[in-house]
């Protein structure tokens, strides 16, 4: 490649980064940069504008006609319906009752609730706002340290990006040509690992610094009949839904798309069971689902145009040329890719990073060789889950961590920005610890898919 052919696609990436900081809608940024470099490439004879007609067929064939992506709107519907039907409120009630005698019991309840809701919703914004509205006033009232409150809620709410059914994993499966079932099973242990790290941290802080998470005053024990009733109403229904959705995928009884339909129907049944279902609620959920889905697929269309022009201008070859010039070993190169993704998470959302970076990194990762540590045919799966764990930190890292803004808005009057930034630091370190464990011990990702025969 000539120097110009190397610089041109790299400058395309650079311009996109600059444009994204303008605050203009991401879909239009992607498409706009793609069109600009269509003209630039055409001026130098590297791209024919008539080739843009192929973008339409790519959008149709890879997005609109993709049966796997049909799962996205149904998972979104399921998450929003559960958020607004009162399921989460009952779940927090029962968990806080069961853990009231444990140090940091309310914080533990929030983490467990975030873990369960992550396995039923997969929508981070909804989870963070919901946890903030339900748990933050109670935690502050009981005298919990505000940094702990912020860190627990923000980190627990972001588990939905990793724990199946995750919208991000559905998109990553399509981009990397990996079966979504493999990604779902591979993400189970890393997701539970992060949740476990949060729980251990809270228990340690609760034991060593009890003043930061005071126990509630002793109250009369709840009668057994009332406790059983509370469990049946608040804990069993979402657990059954998790089993229905994830169990059908892991057990091979249903595809992710079919399981998403089961989840959407199950969430509606739970709303009816909680006596919160109404035509007005259904209308609100459908509208919110349509808006969220339109945003995601709009970005898909812009990213398709961008990536097509980028490849036609030799972007893949330029990236590989730069990587070869660095002369890094396979493990060193993997570490570099993870650092790049982590740093991008300070400024961009996971969807932007996923749609822009993963298609660029895919040919590089496929050439890596980690010997007996990771089988060659499973490197891409392992890498994808590591990226998913890495991208979870993007929700917590300032200045543009979405979870921080959700928490700041929903927790107005309870938390300051300083409380939030102070609180998320230990949980970000815990997430990076989880990422390091997944990289050092690939079996954390690959054992379950291999055990189930994927």
CSV table of N, CA, C and O in Angstrom, one decimal, residues 71-92 95 110-128 130-131 134 156-170 184 188 192 234-249 256 259-271 274 285 289:
chain,number,residue,atom,x,y,z
A,71,UNK,N,-34.8,-10.3,17.2
A,71,UNK,CA,-34.9,-10.5,18.7
A,71,UNK,C,-34.7,-9.1,19.4
A,71,UNK,O,-35.2,-9.0,20.5
A,72,UNK,N,-34.1,-8.2,18.8
A,72,UNK,CA,-33.8,-6.9,19.5
A,72,UNK,C,-35.1,-6.2,19.9
A,72,UNK,O,-35.2,-5.8,21.1
A,73,UNK,N,-36.0,-5.9,19.0
A,73,UNK,CA,-37.2,-5.2,19.5
A,73,UNK,C,-38.0,-6.0,20.5
A,73,UNK,O,-38.6,-5.4,21.4
A,74,UNK,N,-38.0,-7.3,20.5
A,74,UNK,CA,-38.8,-8.1,21.5
A,74,UNK,C,-38.1,-8.0,22.8
A,74,UNK,O,-38.8,-8.0,23.9
A,75,UNK,N,-36.7,-8.1,22.8
A,75,UNK,CA,-36.0,-7.9,24.1
A,75,UNK,C,-36.3,-6.6,24.7
A,75,UNK,O,-36.4,-6.4,25.9
A,76,UNK,N,-36.3,-5.5,23.9
A,76,UNK,CA,-36.5,-4.2,24.3
A,76,UNK,C,-37.9,-4.1,24.9
A,76,UNK,O,-38.1,-3.5,26.0
A,77,UNK,N,-38.9,-4.7,24.2
A,77,UNK,CA,-40.3,-4.7,24.7
A,77,UNK,C,-40.4,-5.4,26.1
A,77,UNK,O,-41.0,-4.9,27.0
A,78,UNK,N,-39.7,-6.5,26.2
A,78,UNK,CA,-39.7,-7.2,27.5
A,78,UNK,C,-39.1,-6.4,28.6
A,78,UNK,O,-39.7,-6.3,29.7
A,79,UNK,N,-38.0,-5.7,28.4
A,79,UNK,CA,-37.4,-4.9,29.4
A,79,UNK,C,-38.2,-3.8,29.9
A,79,UNK,O,-38.4,-3.5,31.1
A,80,UNK,N,-38.8,-3.0,28.9
A,80,UNK,CA,-39.6,-1.9,29.3
A,80,UNK,C,-40.9,-2.3,30.0
A,80,UNK,O,-41.3,-1.7,30.9
A,81,UNK,N,-41.5,-3.4,29.5
A,81,UNK,CA,-42.7,-3.9,30.2
A,81,UNK,C,-42.4,-4.3,31.6
A,81,UNK,O,-43.2,-3.9,32.5
A,82,UNK,N,-41.3,-5.0,31.9
A,82,UNK,CA,-41.0,-5.3,33.2
A,82,UNK,C,-40.7,-4.1,34.1
A,82,UNK,O,-41.0,-4.1,35.3
A,83,UNK,N,-40.0,-3.1,33.5
A,83,UNK,CA,-39.7,-1.9,34.3
A,83,UNK,C,-41.0,-1.2,34.8
A,83,UNK,O,-41.0,-0.7,35.9
A,84,UNK,N,-42.0,-1.2,33.9
A,84,UNK,CA,-43.2,-0.4,34.2
A,84,UNK,C,-44.3,-1.2,34.8
A,84,UNK,O,-45.4,-0.6,35.1
A,85,UNK,N,-44.1,-2.5,35.0
A,85,UNK,CA,-45.2,-3.3,35.5
A,85,UNK,C,-45.1,-3.6,37.0
A,85,UNK,O,-46.0,-4.3,37.6
A,86,UNK,N,-44.1,-3.1,37.7
A,86,UNK,CA,-44.0,-3.3,39.1
A,86,UNK,C,-43.2,-4.5,39.6
A,86,UNK,O,-43.1,-4.8,40.8
A,87,UNK,N,-42.7,-5.3,38.6
A,87,UNK,CA,-42.0,-6.5,38.9
A,87,UNK,C,-40.7,-6.2,39.8
A,87,UNK,O,-40.4,-6.9,40.8
A,88,UNK,N,-40.0,-5.2,39.4
A,88,UNK,CA,-38.8,-4.8,40.0
A,88,UNK,C,-39.0,-4.4,41.5
A,88,UNK,O,-38.3,-4.7,42.4
A,89,UNK,N,-40.1,-3.7,41.7
A,89,UNK,CA,-40.4,-3.2,43.1
A,89,UNK,C,-40.6,-4.3,44.0
A,89,UNK,O,-40.1,-4.4,45.1
A,90,UNK,N,-41.4,-5.3,43.6
A,90,UNK,CA,-41.6,-6.5,44.4
A,90,UNK,C,-40.4,-7.3,44.7
A,90,UNK,O,-40.2,-7.8,45.7
A,91,UNK,N,-39.5,-7.4,43.6
A,91,UNK,CA,-38.3,-8.1,43.8
A,91,UNK,C,-37.4,-7.5,44.8
A,91,UNK,O,-36.8,-8.2,45.6
A,92,UNK,N,-37.2,-6.1,44.8
A,92,UNK,CA,-36.4,-5.5,45.8
A,92,UNK,C,-37.0,-5.6,47.2
A,92,UNK,O,-36.2,-5.8,48.1
A,95,UNK,N,-36.0,-9.2,48.4
A,95,UNK,CA,-34.5,-9.4,48.6
A,95,UNK,C,-34.1,-8.6,49.9
A,95,UNK,O,-33.2,-9.1,50.6
A,110,UNK,N,-29.6,-4.8,46.1
A,110,UNK,CA,-29.6,-4.1,44.9
A,110,UNK,C,-28.8,-4.8,43.8
A,110,UNK,O,-29.2,-4.9,42.7
A,111,UNK,N,-27.6,-5.4,44.2
A,111,UNK,CA,-26.8,-6.1,43.3
A,111,UNK,C,-27.5,-7.4,42.8
A,111,UNK,O,-27.6,-7.6,41.5
A,112,UNK,N,-28.1,-8.1,43.7
A,112,UNK,CA,-28.9,-9.3,43.3
A,112,UNK,C,-30.1,-8.9,42.4
A,112,UNK,O,-30.4,-9.6,41.4
A,113,UNK,N,-30.7,-7.9,42.7
A,113,UNK,CA,-31.9,-7.4,41.9
A,113,UNK,C,-31.4,-7.0,40.5
A,113,UNK,O,-32.0,-7.3,39.5
A,114,UNK,N,-30.2,-6.3,40.5
A,114,UNK,CA,-29.7,-5.9,39.2
A,114,UNK,C,-29.3,-7.1,38.3
A,114,UNK,O,-29.5,-7.1,37.1
A,115,UNK,N,-28.8,-8.1,39.0
A,115,UNK,CA,-28.4,-9.4,38.3
A,115,UNK,C,-29.6,-10.1,37.7
A,115,UNK,O,-29.6,-10.5,36.5
A,116,UNK,N,-30.7,-10.2,38.5
A,116,UNK,CA,-31.9,-10.9,38.0
A,116,UNK,C,-32.5,-10.1,36.9
A,116,UNK,O,-33.0,-10.6,35.9
A,117,UNK,N,-32.6,-8.7,37.1
A,117,UNK,CA,-33.3,-7.9,36.1
A,117,UNK,C,-32.4,-7.9,34.8
A,117,UNK,O,-33.0,-7.7,33.7
A,118,UNK,N,-31.1,-8.0,35.0
A,118,UNK,CA,-30.2,-8.0,33.8
A,118,UNK,C,-30.6,-9.2,32.9
A,118,UNK,O,-30.5,-9.2,31.7
A,119,UNK,N,-30.9,-10.3,33.6
A,119,UNK,CA,-31.3,-11.6,32.8
A,119,UNK,C,-32.7,-11.5,32.3
A,119,UNK,O,-33.1,-12.5,31.7
A,120,UNK,N,-33.4,-10.5,32.5
A,120,UNK,CA,-34.8,-10.3,32.0
A,120,UNK,C,-35.0,-9.1,31.1
A,120,UNK,O,-35.9,-9.1,30.3
A,121,UNK,N,-34.1,-8.1,31.3
A,121,UNK,CA,-34.4,-6.9,30.5
A,121,UNK,C,-33.2,-6.6,29.5
A,121,UNK,O,-33.5,-6.5,28.3
A,122,UNK,N,-32.0,-6.5,30.0
A,122,UNK,CA,-30.9,-6.2,29.1
A,122,UNK,C,-30.8,-4.8,28.6
A,122,UNK,O,-30.1,-4.4,27.7
A,123,UNK,N,-31.6,-3.9,29.2
A,123,UNK,CA,-31.6,-2.5,28.9
A,123,UNK,C,-31.0,-1.7,30.0
A,123,UNK,O,-31.6,-1.5,31.1
A,124,UNK,N,-29.8,-1.1,29.8
A,124,UNK,CA,-29.1,-0.5,30.9
A,124,UNK,C,-29.8,0.7,31.4
A,124,UNK,O,-29.9,1.0,32.6
A,125,UNK,N,-30.2,1.6,30.5
A,125,UNK,CA,-30.8,2.9,30.9
A,125,UNK,C,-32.0,2.6,31.8
A,125,UNK,O,-32.2,3.3,32.9
A,126,UNK,N,-32.9,1.7,31.4
A,126,UNK,CA,-34.1,1.4,32.2
A,126,UNK,C,-33.7,0.8,33.6
A,126,UNK,O,-34.3,1.1,34.6
A,127,UNK,N,-32.7,-0.1,33.6
A,127,UNK,CA,-32.3,-0.7,34.8
A,127,UNK,C,-31.7,0.3,35.8
A,127,UNK,O,-32.0,0.3,37.0
A,128,UNK,N,-30.8,1.2,35.4
A,128,UNK,CA,-30.2,2.2,36.3
A,128,UNK,C,-31.3,3.1,36.8
A,128,UNK,O,-31.3,3.4,38.0
A,130,UNK,N,-34.5,2.6,37.1
A,130,UNK,CA,-35.4,1.9,38.0
A,130,UNK,C,-34.7,1.6,39.3
A,130,UNK,O,-35.4,1.8,40.4
A,131,UNK,N,-33.5,1.2,39.3
A,131,UNK,CA,-32.8,0.9,40.6
A,131,UNK,C,-32.6,2.2,41.4
A,131,UNK,O,-32.8,2.2,42.6
A,134,UNK,N,-36.1,3.2,43.0
A,134,UNK,CA,-36.6,2.3,44.0
A,134,UNK,C,-35.6,2.2,45.2
A,134,UNK,O,-36.1,2.2,46.3
A,156,UNK,N,-24.6,-2.3,39.2
A,156,UNK,CA,-25.6,-3.3,39.1
A,156,UNK,C,-26.5,-3.1,37.9
A,156,UNK,O,-26.9,-4.0,37.2
A,157,UNK,N,-26.8,-1.8,37.6
A,157,UNK,CA,-27.7,-1.5,36.4
A,157,UNK,C,-27.0,-1.8,35.1
A,157,UNK,O,-27.7,-2.1,34.1
A,158,UNK,N,-25.7,-1.8,35.1
A,158,UNK,CA,-25.0,-2.1,33.8
A,158,UNK,C,-24.8,-3.5,33.5
A,158,UNK,O,-24.3,-3.9,32.4
A,159,UNK,N,-25.1,-4.4,34.4
A,159,UNK,CA,-25.0,-5.8,34.2
A,159,UNK,C,-25.8,-6.3,33.0
A,159,UNK,O,-25.5,-7.3,32.4
A,160,UNK,N,-26.8,-5.6,32.7
A,160,UNK,CA,-27.7,-6.0,31.6
A,160,UNK,C,-27.0,-5.9,30.2
A,160,UNK,O,-27.5,-6.6,29.3
A,161,UNK,N,-25.9,-5.2,30.1
A,161,UNK,CA,-25.2,-5.2,28.8
A,161,UNK,C,-24.4,-6.5,28.6
A,161,UNK,O,-24.1,-6.8,27.4
A,162,UNK,N,-24.2,-7.3,29.6
A,162,UNK,CA,-23.4,-8.5,29.5
A,162,UNK,C,-24.2,-9.8,29.8
A,162,UNK,O,-24.1,-10.7,29.0
A,163,UNK,N,-25.0,-9.8,30.8
A,163,UNK,CA,-25.7,-11.0,31.2
A,163,UNK,C,-26.8,-11.2,30.1
A,163,UNK,O,-27.6,-10.4,29.9
A,164,UNK,N,-26.9,-12.4,29.5
A,164,UNK,CA,-27.9,-12.7,28.6
A,164,UNK,C,-29.3,-12.6,29.2
A,164,UNK,O,-29.5,-12.9,30.4
A,165,UNK,N,-30.4,-12.2,28.4
A,165,UNK,CA,-30.3,-11.9,27.0
A,165,UNK,C,-29.9,-10.4,26.8
A,165,UNK,O,-30.6,-9.5,27.2
A,166,UNK,N,-28.7,-10.2,26.2
A,166,UNK,CA,-28.1,-8.9,26.0
A,166,UNK,C,-28.3,-8.5,24.6
A,166,UNK,O,-27.9,-9.2,23.7
A,167,UNK,N,-28.8,-7.3,24.4
A,167,UNK,CA,-29.0,-6.7,23.0
A,167,UNK,C,-27.6,-6.6,22.4
A,167,UNK,O,-27.4,-6.8,21.2
A,168,UNK,N,-26.6,-6.2,23.2
A,168,UNK,CA,-25.2,-6.0,22.7
A,168,UNK,C,-24.7,-7.4,22.1
A,168,UNK,O,-24.1,-7.4,21.0
A,169,UNK,N,-25.0,-8.5,22.8
A,169,UNK,CA,-24.5,-9.7,22.3
A,169,UNK,C,-25.2,-10.2,21.0
A,169,UNK,O,-24.5,-10.8,20.1
A,170,UNK,N,-26.4,-9.8,20.9
A,170,UNK,CA,-27.1,-10.1,19.6
A,170,UNK,C,-26.5,-9.4,18.5
A,170,UNK,O,-26.2,-9.9,17.4
A,184,UNK,N,-24.3,-16.1,24.2
A,184,UNK,CA,-25.1,-16.1,25.4
A,184,UNK,C,-24.5,-17.0,26.5
A,184,UNK,O,-24.4,-16.6,27.6
A,188,UNK,N,-22.4,-16.0,30.4
A,188,UNK,CA,-23.1,-16.3,31.6
A,188,UNK,C,-22.1,-16.3,32.8
A,188,UNK,O,-22.3,-15.5,33.8
A,192,UNK,N,-21.9,-13.5,35.8
A,192,UNK,CA,-22.0,-13.8,37.2
A,192,UNK,C,-20.7,-13.5,38.0
A,192,UNK,O,-20.8,-13.2,39.2
A,234,UNK,N,-43.0,-11.7,44.6
A,234,UNK,CA,-41.9,-10.9,44.2
A,234,UNK,C,-40.7,-11.5,43.6
A,234,UNK,O,-39.9,-10.9,42.8
A,235,UNK,N,-40.5,-12.8,43.9
A,235,UNK,CA,-39.2,-13.5,43.5
A,235,UNK,C,-39.5,-14.6,42.5
A,235,UNK,O,-38.7,-14.7,41.5
A,236,UNK,N,-40.5,-15.3,42.6
A,236,UNK,CA,-40.7,-16.5,41.7
A,236,UNK,C,-41.0,-16.0,40.3
A,236,UNK,O,-40.4,-16.6,39.3
A,237,UNK,N,-41.9,-15.0,40.1
A,237,UNK,CA,-42.3,-14.7,38.7
A,237,UNK,C,-41.1,-14.3,37.8
A,237,UNK,O,-40.9,-14.8,36.7
A,238,UNK,N,-40.2,-13.3,38.3
A,238,UNK,CA,-39.1,-13.0,37.4
A,238,UNK,C,-38.1,-14.1,37.2
A,238,UNK,O,-37.5,-14.3,36.2
A,239,UNK,N,-38.0,-15.0,38.2
A,239,UNK,CA,-37.1,-16.2,38.1
A,239,UNK,C,-37.6,-17.1,37.1
A,239,UNK,O,-36.8,-17.7,36.3
A,240,UNK,N,-38.9,-17.4,37.1
A,240,UNK,CA,-39.5,-18.2,36.1
A,240,UNK,C,-39.3,-17.7,34.7
A,240,UNK,O,-39.0,-18.4,33.7
A,241,UNK,N,-39.4,-16.4,34.5
A,241,UNK,CA,-39.2,-15.7,33.2
A,241,UNK,C,-37.7,-15.9,32.8
A,241,UNK,O,-37.5,-16.2,31.6
A,242,UNK,N,-36.8,-15.8,33.7
A,242,UNK,CA,-35.4,-16.0,33.3
A,242,UNK,C,-35.2,-17.4,32.8
A,242,UNK,O,-34.5,-17.7,31.8
A,243,UNK,N,-35.8,-18.4,33.5
A,243,UNK,CA,-35.6,-19.8,33.1
A,243,UNK,C,-36.3,-20.0,31.8
A,243,UNK,O,-35.7,-20.7,30.9
A,244,UNK,N,-37.4,-19.4,31.5
A,244,UNK,CA,-38.1,-19.5,30.3
A,244,UNK,C,-37.2,-19.0,29.1
A,244,UNK,O,-37.1,-19.7,28.1
A,245,UNK,N,-36.7,-17.8,29.3
A,245,UNK,CA,-35.9,-17.2,28.2
A,245,UNK,C,-34.5,-17.8,28.0
A,245,UNK,O,-34.2,-18.3,27.0
A,246,UNK,N,-33.7,-17.8,29.1
A,246,UNK,CA,-32.4,-18.4,29.0
A,246,UNK,C,-32.4,-19.9,28.9
A,246,UNK,O,-31.6,-20.5,28.1
A,247,UNK,N,-33.2,-20.5,29.6
A,247,UNK,CA,-33.3,-22.0,29.6
A,247,UNK,C,-33.6,-22.5,28.2
A,247,UNK,O,-33.1,-23.5,27.8
A,248,UNK,N,-34.5,-21.8,27.5
A,248,UNK,CA,-34.9,-22.3,26.2
A,248,UNK,C,-33.8,-22.1,25.2
A,248,UNK,O,-33.6,-22.9,24.3
A,249,UNK,N,-32.9,-21.1,25.4
A,249,UNK,CA,-31.8,-20.9,24.5
A,249,UNK,C,-30.7,-21.9,24.8
A,249,UNK,O,-30.1,-22.6,24.0
A,256,UNK,N,-32.6,-17.6,19.8
A,256,UNK,CA,-32.7,-16.3,20.6
A,256,UNK,C,-33.9,-15.5,20.1
A,256,UNK,O,-34.5,-14.9,21.0
A,259,UNK,N,-36.9,-17.2,21.7
A,259,UNK,CA,-36.9,-16.9,23.2
A,259,UNK,C,-37.3,-15.5,23.5
A,259,UNK,O,-37.9,-15.2,24.5
A,260,UNK,N,-36.9,-14.5,22.6
A,260,UNK,CA,-37.3,-13.1,22.8
A,260,UNK,C,-38.8,-13.0,22.7
A,260,UNK,O,-39.4,-12.2,23.5
A,261,UNK,N,-39.4,-13.7,21.8
A,261,UNK,CA,-40.9,-13.7,21.8
A,261,UNK,C,-41.5,-14.3,23.0
A,261,UNK,O,-42.5,-13.7,23.6
A,262,UNK,N,-40.9,-15.3,23.6
A,262,UNK,CA,-41.4,-15.9,24.8
A,262,UNK,C,-41.2,-14.9,25.9
A,262,UNK,O,-42.1,-14.7,26.8
A,263,UNK,N,-40.1,-14.2,26.0
A,263,UNK,CA,-39.8,-13.2,27.0
A,263,UNK,C,-40.8,-12.0,26.9
A,263,UNK,O,-41.3,-11.6,28.0
A,264,UNK,N,-41.1,-11.5,25.7
A,264,UNK,CA,-42.0,-10.4,25.6
A,264,UNK,C,-43.4,-10.8,26.0
A,264,UNK,O,-44.1,-10.1,26.7
A,265,UNK,N,-43.8,-12.1,25.7
A,265,UNK,CA,-45.1,-12.6,26.1
A,265,UNK,C,-45.2,-12.8,27.6
A,265,UNK,O,-46.1,-12.4,28.3
A,266,UNK,N,-44.1,-13.3,28.2
A,266,UNK,CA,-44.0,-13.6,29.6
A,266,UNK,C,-44.0,-12.3,30.4
A,266,UNK,O,-44.7,-12.2,31.5
A,267,UNK,N,-43.4,-11.2,29.9
A,267,UNK,CA,-43.4,-9.9,30.6
A,267,UNK,C,-44.8,-9.4,30.6
A,267,UNK,O,-45.2,-8.8,31.6
A,268,UNK,N,-45.5,-9.6,29.5
A,268,UNK,CA,-46.9,-9.1,29.5
A,268,UNK,C,-47.8,-9.8,30.5
A,268,UNK,O,-48.6,-9.3,31.2
A,269,UNK,N,-47.5,-11.2,30.6
A,269,UNK,CA,-48.3,-12.0,31.6
A,269,UNK,C,-48.0,-11.5,33.0
A,269,UNK,O,-48.9,-11.5,33.9
A,270,UNK,N,-46.7,-11.2,33.3
A,270,UNK,CA,-46.4,-10.7,34.6
A,270,UNK,C,-47.0,-9.4,34.9
A,270,UNK,O,-47.4,-9.1,36.1
A,271,UNK,N,-47.2,-8.5,33.9
A,271,UNK,CA,-47.9,-7.3,34.1
A,271,UNK,C,-49.4,-7.5,34.5
A,271,UNK,O,-49.9,-6.9,35.4
A,274,UNK,N,-49.5,-8.9,38.0
A,274,UNK,CA,-49.3,-7.8,39.0
A,274,UNK,C,-50.5,-6.8,39.0
A,274,UNK,O,-50.4,-5.8,39.7
A,285,UNK,N,-45.5,1.3,26.3
A,285,UNK,CA,-44.4,0.3,26.1
A,285,UNK,C,-44.1,0.1,24.6
A,285,UNK,O,-42.9,0.1,24.2
A,289,UNK,N,-40.6,1.2,22.8
A,289,UNK,CA,-39.9,0.1,22.1
A,289,UNK,C,-39.6,0.6,20.7
A,289,UNK,O,-38.5,0.4,20.2
